[in-house]
């Protein structure tokens, strides 16, 4: 539709027609701008470790979790949750005794990549989200160097940072999969999702909150994501961990930010690694794996004292 402007005298109908045309043009222009912002708001680091700089980031993903767009944000309360019909339902967490049986997650091996934030993005210099995406295109087998076949973890790790007491801390959002019976916390196959808040100086891994998940089976088309992000309510900051399997079963763990990650999150790293306790995930050749690290630095959670 075009504007009517060539007649000597425009009728009321002509004016009405022109208003409709102008309104449509404004709406289409606005939609195009929103699409451009949305596309630019997510940043990917290739698995070869070359940093993909953060581009314009306006916080289009304020609900948290880059990969699983159909999942709503986790509740802002401490607990463990299962996604049921697009809603989070509270379920029991692992008891402290059961969680204590899980071996600590140690970064290492030859599979790490990094995501990096920038102080020039949207006035923010810190991250509020880091996600790990794992995609196999070819798989021949895997065995943990300590525990055995089908035992591994997908780790989403923050940078190390200094806490209020002077100790160095790090947070790990991770899934640990025990497909054998050699590593299970109860002496049998199981899997879990945890938020680990680690004192690096003392190697204290006791600050953990975990829940059980479905046991996973790797294959040539296996594709999962582990997401970690910050939320807040009533002045309390929370660490949110979310894991979704290939058929969109999703689990979530929420704990308070006990070590002060908010305002100190500058990088994210991780991939599929050993089950824990310093083990490695050893893959049978040929195996092809793609790891992508996504980071988000929108400033919706930032305050003057926290983000600068």
PDB file of C-alpha atoms in Angstrom, residues 14-268:
ATOM      1  CA  UNK A  14      -7.565   9.378   1.839  1.00  0.00           C
ATOM      2  CA  UNK A  15      -6.351  10.634   5.233  1.00  0.00           C
ATOM      3  CA  UNK A  16      -7.518   7.408   6.890  1.00  0.00           C
ATOM      4  CA  UNK A  17      -5.700   5.374   4.230  1.00  0.00           C
ATOM      5  CA  UNK A  18      -2.459   7.332   4.789  1.00  0.00           C
ATOM      6  CA  UNK A  19      -2.622   6.861   8.575  1.00  0.00           C
ATOM      7  CA  UNK A  20      -2.926   3.082   8.125  1.00  0.00           C
ATOM      8  CA  UNK A  21       0.039   3.005   5.727  1.00  0.00           C
ATOM      9  CA  UNK A  22       2.237   5.082   8.073  1.00  0.00           C
ATOM     10  CA  UNK A  23       1.293   2.948  11.089  1.00  0.00           C
ATOM     11  CA  UNK A  24       2.197  -0.246   9.251  1.00  0.00           C
ATOM     12  CA  UNK A  25       5.535   1.222   8.171  1.00  0.00           C
ATOM     13  CA  UNK A  26       6.433   2.239  11.742  1.00  0.00           C
ATOM     14  CA  UNK A  27       5.517  -1.184  13.118  1.00  0.00           C
ATOM     15  CA  UNK A  28       7.546  -3.006  10.453  1.00  0.00           C
ATOM     16  CA  UNK A  29      10.545  -0.746  11.081  1.00  0.00           C
ATOM     17  CA  UNK A  30      10.343  -1.386  14.827  1.00  0.00           C
ATOM     18  CA  UNK A  31      10.096  -5.137  14.275  1.00  0.00           C
ATOM     19  CA  UNK A  32      13.196  -5.084  12.067  1.00  0.00           C
ATOM     20  CA  UNK A  33      15.182  -3.250  14.786  1.00  0.00           C
ATOM     21  CA  UNK A  34      14.089  -5.769  17.440  1.00  0.00           C
ATOM     22  CA  UNK A  35      15.143  -8.668  15.206  1.00  0.00           C
ATOM     23  CA  UNK A  36      18.566  -7.124  14.702  1.00  0.00           C
ATOM     24  CA  UNK A  37      19.042  -6.671  18.459  1.00  0.00           C
ATOM     25  CA  UNK A  38      17.911 -10.225  19.163  1.00  0.00           C
ATOM     26  CA  UNK A  39      20.314 -11.717  16.627  1.00  0.00           C
ATOM     27  CA  UNK A  40      23.215  -9.663  17.964  1.00  0.00           C
ATOM     28  CA  UNK A  41      22.516 -10.452  21.599  1.00  0.00           C
ATOM     29  CA  UNK A  42      24.028 -13.919  21.696  1.00  0.00           C
ATOM     30  CA  UNK A  43      27.700 -14.676  21.302  1.00  0.00           C
ATOM     31  CA  UNK A  44      29.360 -17.969  20.483  1.00  0.00           C
ATOM     32  CA  UNK A  45      32.893 -19.198  21.014  1.00  0.00           C
ATOM     33  CA  UNK A  46      33.946 -21.816  18.449  1.00  0.00           C
ATOM     34  CA  UNK A  47      35.387 -25.051  19.794  1.00  0.00           C
ATOM     35  CA  UNK A  48      38.834 -24.207  18.402  1.00  0.00           C
ATOM     36  CA  UNK A  49      39.212 -21.700  21.227  1.00  0.00           C
ATOM     37  CA  UNK A  50      39.305 -18.519  19.120  1.00  0.00           C
ATOM     38  CA  UNK A  51      37.473 -15.821  21.059  1.00  0.00           C
ATOM     39  CA  UNK A  52      34.358 -14.498  19.345  1.00  0.00           C
ATOM     40  CA  UNK A  53      34.041 -10.945  20.753  1.00  0.00           C
ATOM     41  CA  UNK A  54      30.765  -9.988  22.366  1.00  0.00           C
ATOM     42  CA  UNK A  55      28.698  -7.781  20.095  1.00  0.00           C
ATOM     43  CA  UNK A  56      25.729  -5.532  20.941  1.00  0.00           C
ATOM     44  CA  UNK A  57      24.015  -7.124  23.915  1.00  0.00           C
ATOM     45  CA  UNK A  58      20.771  -5.534  25.087  1.00  0.00           C
ATOM     46  CA  UNK A  59      19.576  -8.286  27.377  1.00  0.00           C
ATOM     47  CA  UNK A  60      17.101  -9.894  24.991  1.00  0.00           C
ATOM     48  CA  UNK A  61      17.378 -13.107  27.016  1.00  0.00           C
ATOM     49  CA  UNK A  62      16.338 -11.694  30.395  1.00  0.00           C
ATOM     50  CA  UNK A  63      14.506 -14.892  31.250  1.00  0.00           C
ATOM     51  CA  UNK A  64      17.846 -16.670  31.551  1.00  0.00           C
ATOM     52  CA  UNK A  65      19.135 -19.706  29.669  1.00  0.00           C
ATOM     53  CA  UNK A  66      20.254 -19.120  26.097  1.00  0.00           C
ATOM     54  CA  UNK A  67      19.742 -22.600  24.660  1.00  0.00           C
ATOM     55  CA  UNK A  68      16.458 -23.750  26.107  1.00  0.00           C
ATOM     56  CA  UNK A  69      14.242 -20.880  25.040  1.00  0.00           C
ATOM     57  CA  UNK A  70      11.068 -22.849  25.681  1.00  0.00           C
ATOM     58  CA  UNK A  71      11.910 -23.320  29.368  1.00  0.00           C
ATOM     59  CA  UNK A  72      10.791 -20.537  31.724  1.00  0.00           C
ATOM     60  CA  UNK A  73      13.232 -18.995  34.229  1.00  0.00           C
ATOM     61  CA  UNK A  74      13.757 -21.007  37.386  1.00  0.00           C
ATOM     62  CA  UNK A  75      11.949 -19.917  40.569  1.00  0.00           C
ATOM     63  CA  UNK A  76      13.889 -17.411  42.686  1.00  0.00           C
ATOM     64  CA  UNK A  77      14.115 -19.659  45.721  1.00  0.00           C
ATOM     65  CA  UNK A  78      16.531 -22.282  46.963  1.00  0.00           C
ATOM     66  CA  UNK A  79      15.572 -25.744  45.769  1.00  0.00           C
ATOM     67  CA  UNK A  80      15.512 -28.371  43.039  1.00  0.00           C
ATOM     68  CA  UNK A  81      13.022 -28.389  40.196  1.00  0.00           C
ATOM     69  CA  UNK A  82      11.723 -30.542  37.342  1.00  0.00           C
ATOM     70  CA  UNK A  83      10.125 -29.079  34.213  1.00  0.00           C
ATOM     71  CA  UNK A  84       6.587 -30.473  33.859  1.00  0.00           C
ATOM     72  CA  UNK A  85       4.343 -29.191  31.044  1.00  0.00           C
ATOM     73  CA  UNK A  86       6.408 -25.981  30.698  1.00  0.00           C
ATOM     74  CA  UNK A  87       6.281 -25.224  34.442  1.00  0.00           C
ATOM     75  CA  UNK A  88       8.885 -25.840  37.139  1.00  0.00           C
ATOM     76  CA  UNK A  89       7.759 -28.199  39.887  1.00  0.00           C
ATOM     77  CA  UNK A  90       9.695 -28.436  43.162  1.00  0.00           C
ATOM     78  CA  UNK A  91      11.171 -31.892  43.844  1.00  0.00           C
ATOM     79  CA  UNK A  92      13.493 -33.180  46.587  1.00  0.00           C
ATOM     80  CA  UNK A  93      17.182 -32.382  46.313  1.00  0.00           C
ATOM     81  CA  UNK A  94      19.811 -34.979  47.135  1.00  0.00           C
ATOM     82  CA  UNK A  95      20.410 -35.158  50.855  1.00  0.00           C
ATOM     83  CA  UNK A  96      23.694 -33.606  52.053  1.00  0.00           C
ATOM     84  CA  UNK A  97      24.903 -37.146  52.789  1.00  0.00           C
ATOM     85  CA  UNK A  98      24.167 -38.351  49.245  1.00  0.00           C
ATOM     86  CA  UNK A  99      25.604 -35.205  47.640  1.00  0.00           C
ATOM     87  CA  UNK A 100      28.787 -35.609  49.698  1.00  0.00           C
ATOM     88  CA  UNK A 101      29.430 -38.951  47.960  1.00  0.00           C
ATOM     89  CA  UNK A 102      29.863 -37.239  44.582  1.00  0.00           C
ATOM     90  CA  UNK A 103      33.538 -36.748  43.675  1.00  0.00           C
ATOM     91  CA  UNK A 104      34.590 -33.094  43.298  1.00  0.00           C
ATOM     92  CA  UNK A 105      34.749 -31.696  39.787  1.00  0.00           C
ATOM     93  CA  UNK A 106      38.240 -30.736  38.707  1.00  0.00           C
ATOM     94  CA  UNK A 107      38.896 -28.756  35.562  1.00  0.00           C
ATOM     95  CA  UNK A 108      41.442 -30.281  33.246  1.00  0.00           C
ATOM     96  CA  UNK A 109      42.045 -32.472  30.242  1.00  0.00           C
ATOM     97  CA  UNK A 110      42.393 -31.288  26.657  1.00  0.00           C
ATOM     98  CA  UNK A 111      38.814 -30.233  26.050  1.00  0.00           C
ATOM     99  CA  UNK A 112      38.528 -26.784  27.644  1.00  0.00           C
ATOM    100  CA  UNK A 113      37.448 -23.646  25.819  1.00  0.00           C
ATOM    101  CA  UNK A 114      36.630 -20.190  27.111  1.00  0.00           C
ATOM    102  CA  UNK A 115      34.048 -17.461  26.730  1.00  0.00           C
ATOM    103  CA  UNK A 116      35.104 -13.903  27.588  1.00  0.00           C
ATOM    104  CA  UNK A 117      33.111 -10.849  28.619  1.00  0.00           C
ATOM    105  CA  UNK A 118      33.857  -7.240  27.686  1.00  0.00           C
ATOM    106  CA  UNK A 119      33.642  -4.012  29.680  1.00  0.00           C
ATOM    107  CA  UNK A 120      32.307  -2.171  26.622  1.00  0.00           C
ATOM    108  CA  UNK A 121      29.048  -4.068  26.236  1.00  0.00           C
ATOM    109  CA  UNK A 122      25.895  -2.240  27.332  1.00  0.00           C
ATOM    110  CA  UNK A 123      27.790  -0.477  30.113  1.00  0.00           C
ATOM    111  CA  UNK A 124      28.429  -3.772  31.896  1.00  0.00           C
ATOM    112  CA  UNK A 125      31.767  -5.393  32.671  1.00  0.00           C
ATOM    113  CA  UNK A 126      30.563  -8.677  34.115  1.00  0.00           C
ATOM    114  CA  UNK A 127      28.649 -11.761  33.063  1.00  0.00           C
ATOM    115  CA  UNK A 128      25.328 -12.932  34.422  1.00  0.00           C
ATOM    116  CA  UNK A 129      25.130 -16.130  32.352  1.00  0.00           C
ATOM    117  CA  UNK A 130      27.400 -18.778  30.908  1.00  0.00           C
ATOM    118  CA  UNK A 131      26.170 -21.810  28.957  1.00  0.00           C
ATOM    119  CA  UNK A 132      27.881 -24.908  27.573  1.00  0.00           C
ATOM    120  CA  UNK A 133      26.535 -26.635  24.465  1.00  0.00           C
ATOM    121  CA  UNK A 134      27.767 -30.150  23.602  1.00  0.00           C
ATOM    122  CA  UNK A 135      27.093 -31.706  20.190  1.00  0.00           C
ATOM    123  CA  UNK A 136      28.426 -35.037  18.915  1.00  0.00           C
ATOM    124  CA  UNK A 137      28.502 -35.667  15.170  1.00  0.00           C
ATOM    125  CA  UNK A 138      30.375 -38.962  15.492  1.00  0.00           C
ATOM    126  CA  UNK A 139      30.752 -41.197  18.542  1.00  0.00           C
ATOM    127  CA  UNK A 140      32.545 -44.528  18.944  1.00  0.00           C
ATOM    128  CA  UNK A 141      32.798 -44.879  22.713  1.00  0.00           C
ATOM    129  CA  UNK A 142      33.895 -43.238  25.973  1.00  0.00           C
ATOM    130  CA  UNK A 143      35.412 -44.431  29.227  1.00  0.00           C
ATOM    131  CA  UNK A 144      36.323 -42.499  32.365  1.00  0.00           C
ATOM    132  CA  UNK A 145      39.984 -42.964  33.317  1.00  0.00           C
ATOM    133  CA  UNK A 146      39.070 -43.935  36.891  1.00  0.00           C
ATOM    134  CA  UNK A 147      35.476 -45.135  36.929  1.00  0.00           C
ATOM    135  CA  UNK A 148      34.712 -46.767  33.585  1.00  0.00           C
ATOM    136  CA  UNK A 149      32.466 -46.657  30.536  1.00  0.00           C
ATOM    137  CA  UNK A 150      29.617 -44.129  30.260  1.00  0.00           C
ATOM    138  CA  UNK A 151      30.905 -42.078  33.209  1.00  0.00           C
ATOM    139  CA  UNK A 152      31.521 -38.391  32.520  1.00  0.00           C
ATOM    140  CA  UNK A 153      30.523 -34.823  33.396  1.00  0.00           C
ATOM    141  CA  UNK A 154      29.522 -31.713  31.458  1.00  0.00           C
ATOM    142  CA  UNK A 155      31.013 -28.741  33.277  1.00  0.00           C
ATOM    143  CA  UNK A 156      30.046 -25.072  33.028  1.00  0.00           C
ATOM    144  CA  UNK A 157      32.747 -23.284  35.024  1.00  0.00           C
ATOM    145  CA  UNK A 158      33.185 -19.648  36.031  1.00  0.00           C
ATOM    146  CA  UNK A 159      36.478 -17.839  36.435  1.00  0.00           C
ATOM    147  CA  UNK A 160      38.132 -17.833  39.833  1.00  0.00           C
ATOM    148  CA  UNK A 161      37.453 -14.743  41.936  1.00  0.00           C
ATOM    149  CA  UNK A 162      38.396 -13.262  45.299  1.00  0.00           C
ATOM    150  CA  UNK A 163      35.863 -13.465  48.121  1.00  0.00           C
ATOM    151  CA  UNK A 164      35.212 -11.144  51.033  1.00  0.00           C
ATOM    152  CA  UNK A 165      37.420 -13.227  53.340  1.00  0.00           C
ATOM    153  CA  UNK A 166      40.356 -13.128  50.908  1.00  0.00           C
ATOM    154  CA  UNK A 167      40.004 -16.714  49.706  1.00  0.00           C
ATOM    155  CA  UNK A 168      39.730 -17.540  46.018  1.00  0.00           C
ATOM    156  CA  UNK A 169      36.455 -19.081  44.850  1.00  0.00           C
ATOM    157  CA  UNK A 170      34.895 -20.544  41.700  1.00  0.00           C
ATOM    158  CA  UNK A 171      31.434 -21.797  40.785  1.00  0.00           C
ATOM    159  CA  UNK A 172      30.732 -24.929  38.754  1.00  0.00           C
ATOM    160  CA  UNK A 173      27.339 -25.711  37.205  1.00  0.00           C
ATOM    161  CA  UNK A 174      27.592 -29.327  36.131  1.00  0.00           C
ATOM    162  CA  UNK A 175      25.979 -32.651  35.297  1.00  0.00           C
ATOM    163  CA  UNK A 176      27.702 -35.841  36.458  1.00  0.00           C
ATOM    164  CA  UNK A 177      26.632 -38.985  34.647  1.00  0.00           C
ATOM    165  CA  UNK A 178      27.323 -42.404  36.150  1.00  0.00           C
ATOM    166  CA  UNK A 179      26.333 -44.910  33.499  1.00  0.00           C
ATOM    167  CA  UNK A 180      28.275 -47.734  35.136  1.00  0.00           C
ATOM    168  CA  UNK A 181      27.938 -49.032  38.685  1.00  0.00           C
ATOM    169  CA  UNK A 182      31.449 -48.010  39.678  1.00  0.00           C
ATOM    170  CA  UNK A 183      30.846 -44.363  40.534  1.00  0.00           C
ATOM    171  CA  UNK A 184      27.285 -44.097  41.774  1.00  0.00           C
ATOM    172  CA  UNK A 185      26.684 -42.324  45.066  1.00  0.00           C
ATOM    173  CA  UNK A 186      24.435 -45.235  46.055  1.00  0.00           C
ATOM    174  CA  UNK A 187      26.515 -47.959  44.470  1.00  0.00           C
ATOM    175  CA  UNK A 188      24.403 -48.026  41.325  1.00  0.00           C
ATOM    176  CA  UNK A 189      24.015 -46.109  38.079  1.00  0.00           C
ATOM    177  CA  UNK A 190      22.690 -42.566  38.521  1.00  0.00           C
ATOM    178  CA  UNK A 191      23.162 -38.992  37.384  1.00  0.00           C
ATOM    179  CA  UNK A 192      22.974 -35.592  39.060  1.00  0.00           C
ATOM    180  CA  UNK A 193      22.924 -31.848  38.452  1.00  0.00           C
ATOM    181  CA  UNK A 194      24.769 -29.650  40.970  1.00  0.00           C
ATOM    182  CA  UNK A 195      25.759 -26.102  41.778  1.00  0.00           C
ATOM    183  CA  UNK A 196      29.232 -26.269  43.320  1.00  0.00           C
ATOM    184  CA  UNK A 197      30.618 -23.191  45.153  1.00  0.00           C
ATOM    185  CA  UNK A 198      34.274 -24.037  45.658  1.00  0.00           C
ATOM    186  CA  UNK A 199      36.895 -22.564  47.978  1.00  0.00           C
ATOM    187  CA  UNK A 200      39.931 -22.921  45.739  1.00  0.00           C
ATOM    188  CA  UNK A 201      42.458 -22.064  48.470  1.00  0.00           C
ATOM    189  CA  UNK A 202      41.336 -24.797  50.848  1.00  0.00           C
ATOM    190  CA  UNK A 203      39.981 -27.123  48.138  1.00  0.00           C
ATOM    191  CA  UNK A 204      36.692 -27.202  50.035  1.00  0.00           C
ATOM    192  CA  UNK A 205      33.872 -28.572  47.845  1.00  0.00           C
ATOM    193  CA  UNK A 206      31.297 -28.950  50.624  1.00  0.00           C
ATOM    194  CA  UNK A 207      29.081 -26.049  49.454  1.00  0.00           C
ATOM    195  CA  UNK A 208      27.038 -27.969  46.900  1.00  0.00           C
ATOM    196  CA  UNK A 209      23.363 -28.411  46.108  1.00  0.00           C
ATOM    197  CA  UNK A 210      22.413 -31.345  43.885  1.00  0.00           C
ATOM    198  CA  UNK A 211      19.460 -33.228  42.443  1.00  0.00           C
ATOM    199  CA  UNK A 212      19.040 -36.487  40.571  1.00  0.00           C
ATOM    200  CA  UNK A 213      18.507 -36.524  36.803  1.00  0.00           C
ATOM    201  CA  UNK A 214      18.000 -39.182  34.138  1.00  0.00           C
ATOM    202  CA  UNK A 215      21.017 -41.264  33.173  1.00  0.00           C
ATOM    203  CA  UNK A 216      22.319 -40.149  29.774  1.00  0.00           C
ATOM    204  CA  UNK A 217      23.647 -42.259  26.912  1.00  0.00           C
ATOM    205  CA  UNK A 218      26.136 -40.745  24.487  1.00  0.00           C
ATOM    206  CA  UNK A 219      25.640 -41.287  20.756  1.00  0.00           C
ATOM    207  CA  UNK A 220      26.541 -39.757  17.410  1.00  0.00           C
ATOM    208  CA  UNK A 221      23.610 -37.350  17.643  1.00  0.00           C
ATOM    209  CA  UNK A 222      23.782 -36.565  21.369  1.00  0.00           C
ATOM    210  CA  UNK A 223      23.210 -32.871  22.065  1.00  0.00           C
ATOM    211  CA  UNK A 224      22.770 -31.224  25.477  1.00  0.00           C
ATOM    212  CA  UNK A 225      23.321 -27.933  27.258  1.00  0.00           C
ATOM    213  CA  UNK A 226      24.208 -26.953  30.799  1.00  0.00           C
ATOM    214  CA  UNK A 227      23.345 -23.389  31.754  1.00  0.00           C
ATOM    215  CA  UNK A 228      24.370 -21.282  34.717  1.00  0.00           C
ATOM    216  CA  UNK A 229      22.951 -17.843  35.379  1.00  0.00           C
ATOM    217  CA  UNK A 230      22.251 -15.300  38.113  1.00  0.00           C
ATOM    218  CA  UNK A 231      18.867 -14.190  39.389  1.00  0.00           C
ATOM    219  CA  UNK A 232      17.746 -12.032  42.268  1.00  0.00           C
ATOM    220  CA  UNK A 233      14.684 -11.368  44.389  1.00  0.00           C
ATOM    221  CA  UNK A 234      14.267  -9.119  47.409  1.00  0.00           C
ATOM    222  CA  UNK A 235      17.931  -8.191  47.410  1.00  0.00           C
ATOM    223  CA  UNK A 236      19.050 -11.856  47.481  1.00  0.00           C
ATOM    224  CA  UNK A 237      21.191 -13.164  44.612  1.00  0.00           C
ATOM    225  CA  UNK A 238      20.802 -16.737  43.391  1.00  0.00           C
ATOM    226  CA  UNK A 239      22.858 -19.156  41.288  1.00  0.00           C
ATOM    227  CA  UNK A 240      20.690 -21.050  38.808  1.00  0.00           C
ATOM    228  CA  UNK A 241      21.792 -24.231  37.062  1.00  0.00           C
ATOM    229  CA  UNK A 242      19.701 -25.835  34.327  1.00  0.00           C
ATOM    230  CA  UNK A 243      20.215 -28.996  32.305  1.00  0.00           C
ATOM    231  CA  UNK A 244      18.065 -30.260  29.428  1.00  0.00           C
ATOM    232  CA  UNK A 245      18.583 -33.550  27.621  1.00  0.00           C
ATOM    233  CA  UNK A 246      17.993 -34.177  23.882  1.00  0.00           C
ATOM    234  CA  UNK A 247      14.288 -34.963  24.377  1.00  0.00           C
ATOM    235  CA  UNK A 248      13.757 -31.842  26.472  1.00  0.00           C
ATOM    236  CA  UNK A 249      13.613 -33.325  29.942  1.00  0.00           C
ATOM    237  CA  UNK A 250      14.840 -30.420  32.043  1.00  0.00           C
ATOM    238  CA  UNK A 251      16.107 -30.109  35.611  1.00  0.00           C
ATOM    239  CA  UNK A 252      17.077 -27.047  37.639  1.00  0.00           C
ATOM    240  CA  UNK A 253      18.964 -26.300  40.852  1.00  0.00           C
ATOM    241  CA  UNK A 254      18.851 -22.917  42.605  1.00  0.00           C
ATOM    242  CA  UNK A 255      21.050 -21.893  45.532  1.00  0.00           C
ATOM    243  CA  UNK A 256      21.999 -18.567  47.077  1.00  0.00           C
ATOM    244  CA  UNK A 257      25.178 -16.879  45.854  1.00  0.00           C
ATOM    245  CA  UNK A 258      27.180 -17.723  48.966  1.00  0.00           C
ATOM    246  CA  UNK A 259      30.635 -16.788  47.704  1.00  0.00           C
ATOM    247  CA  UNK A 260      29.876 -13.521  45.857  1.00  0.00           C
ATOM    248  CA  UNK A 261      29.919 -14.454  42.165  1.00  0.00           C
ATOM    249  CA  UNK A 262      27.680 -11.476  41.316  1.00  0.00           C
ATOM    250  CA  UNK A 263      29.931  -8.676  40.080  1.00  0.00           C
ATOM    251  CA  UNK A 264      32.936 -11.020  39.749  1.00  0.00           C
ATOM    252  CA  UNK A 265      31.922 -13.216  36.793  1.00  0.00           C
ATOM    253  CA  UNK A 266      34.232 -12.471  33.856  1.00  0.00           C
ATOM    254  CA  UNK A 267      34.576 -15.727  31.925  1.00  0.00           C
ATOM    255  CA  UNK A 268      33.006 -19.126  31.302  1.00  0.00           C
TER     256      UNK A 268
END
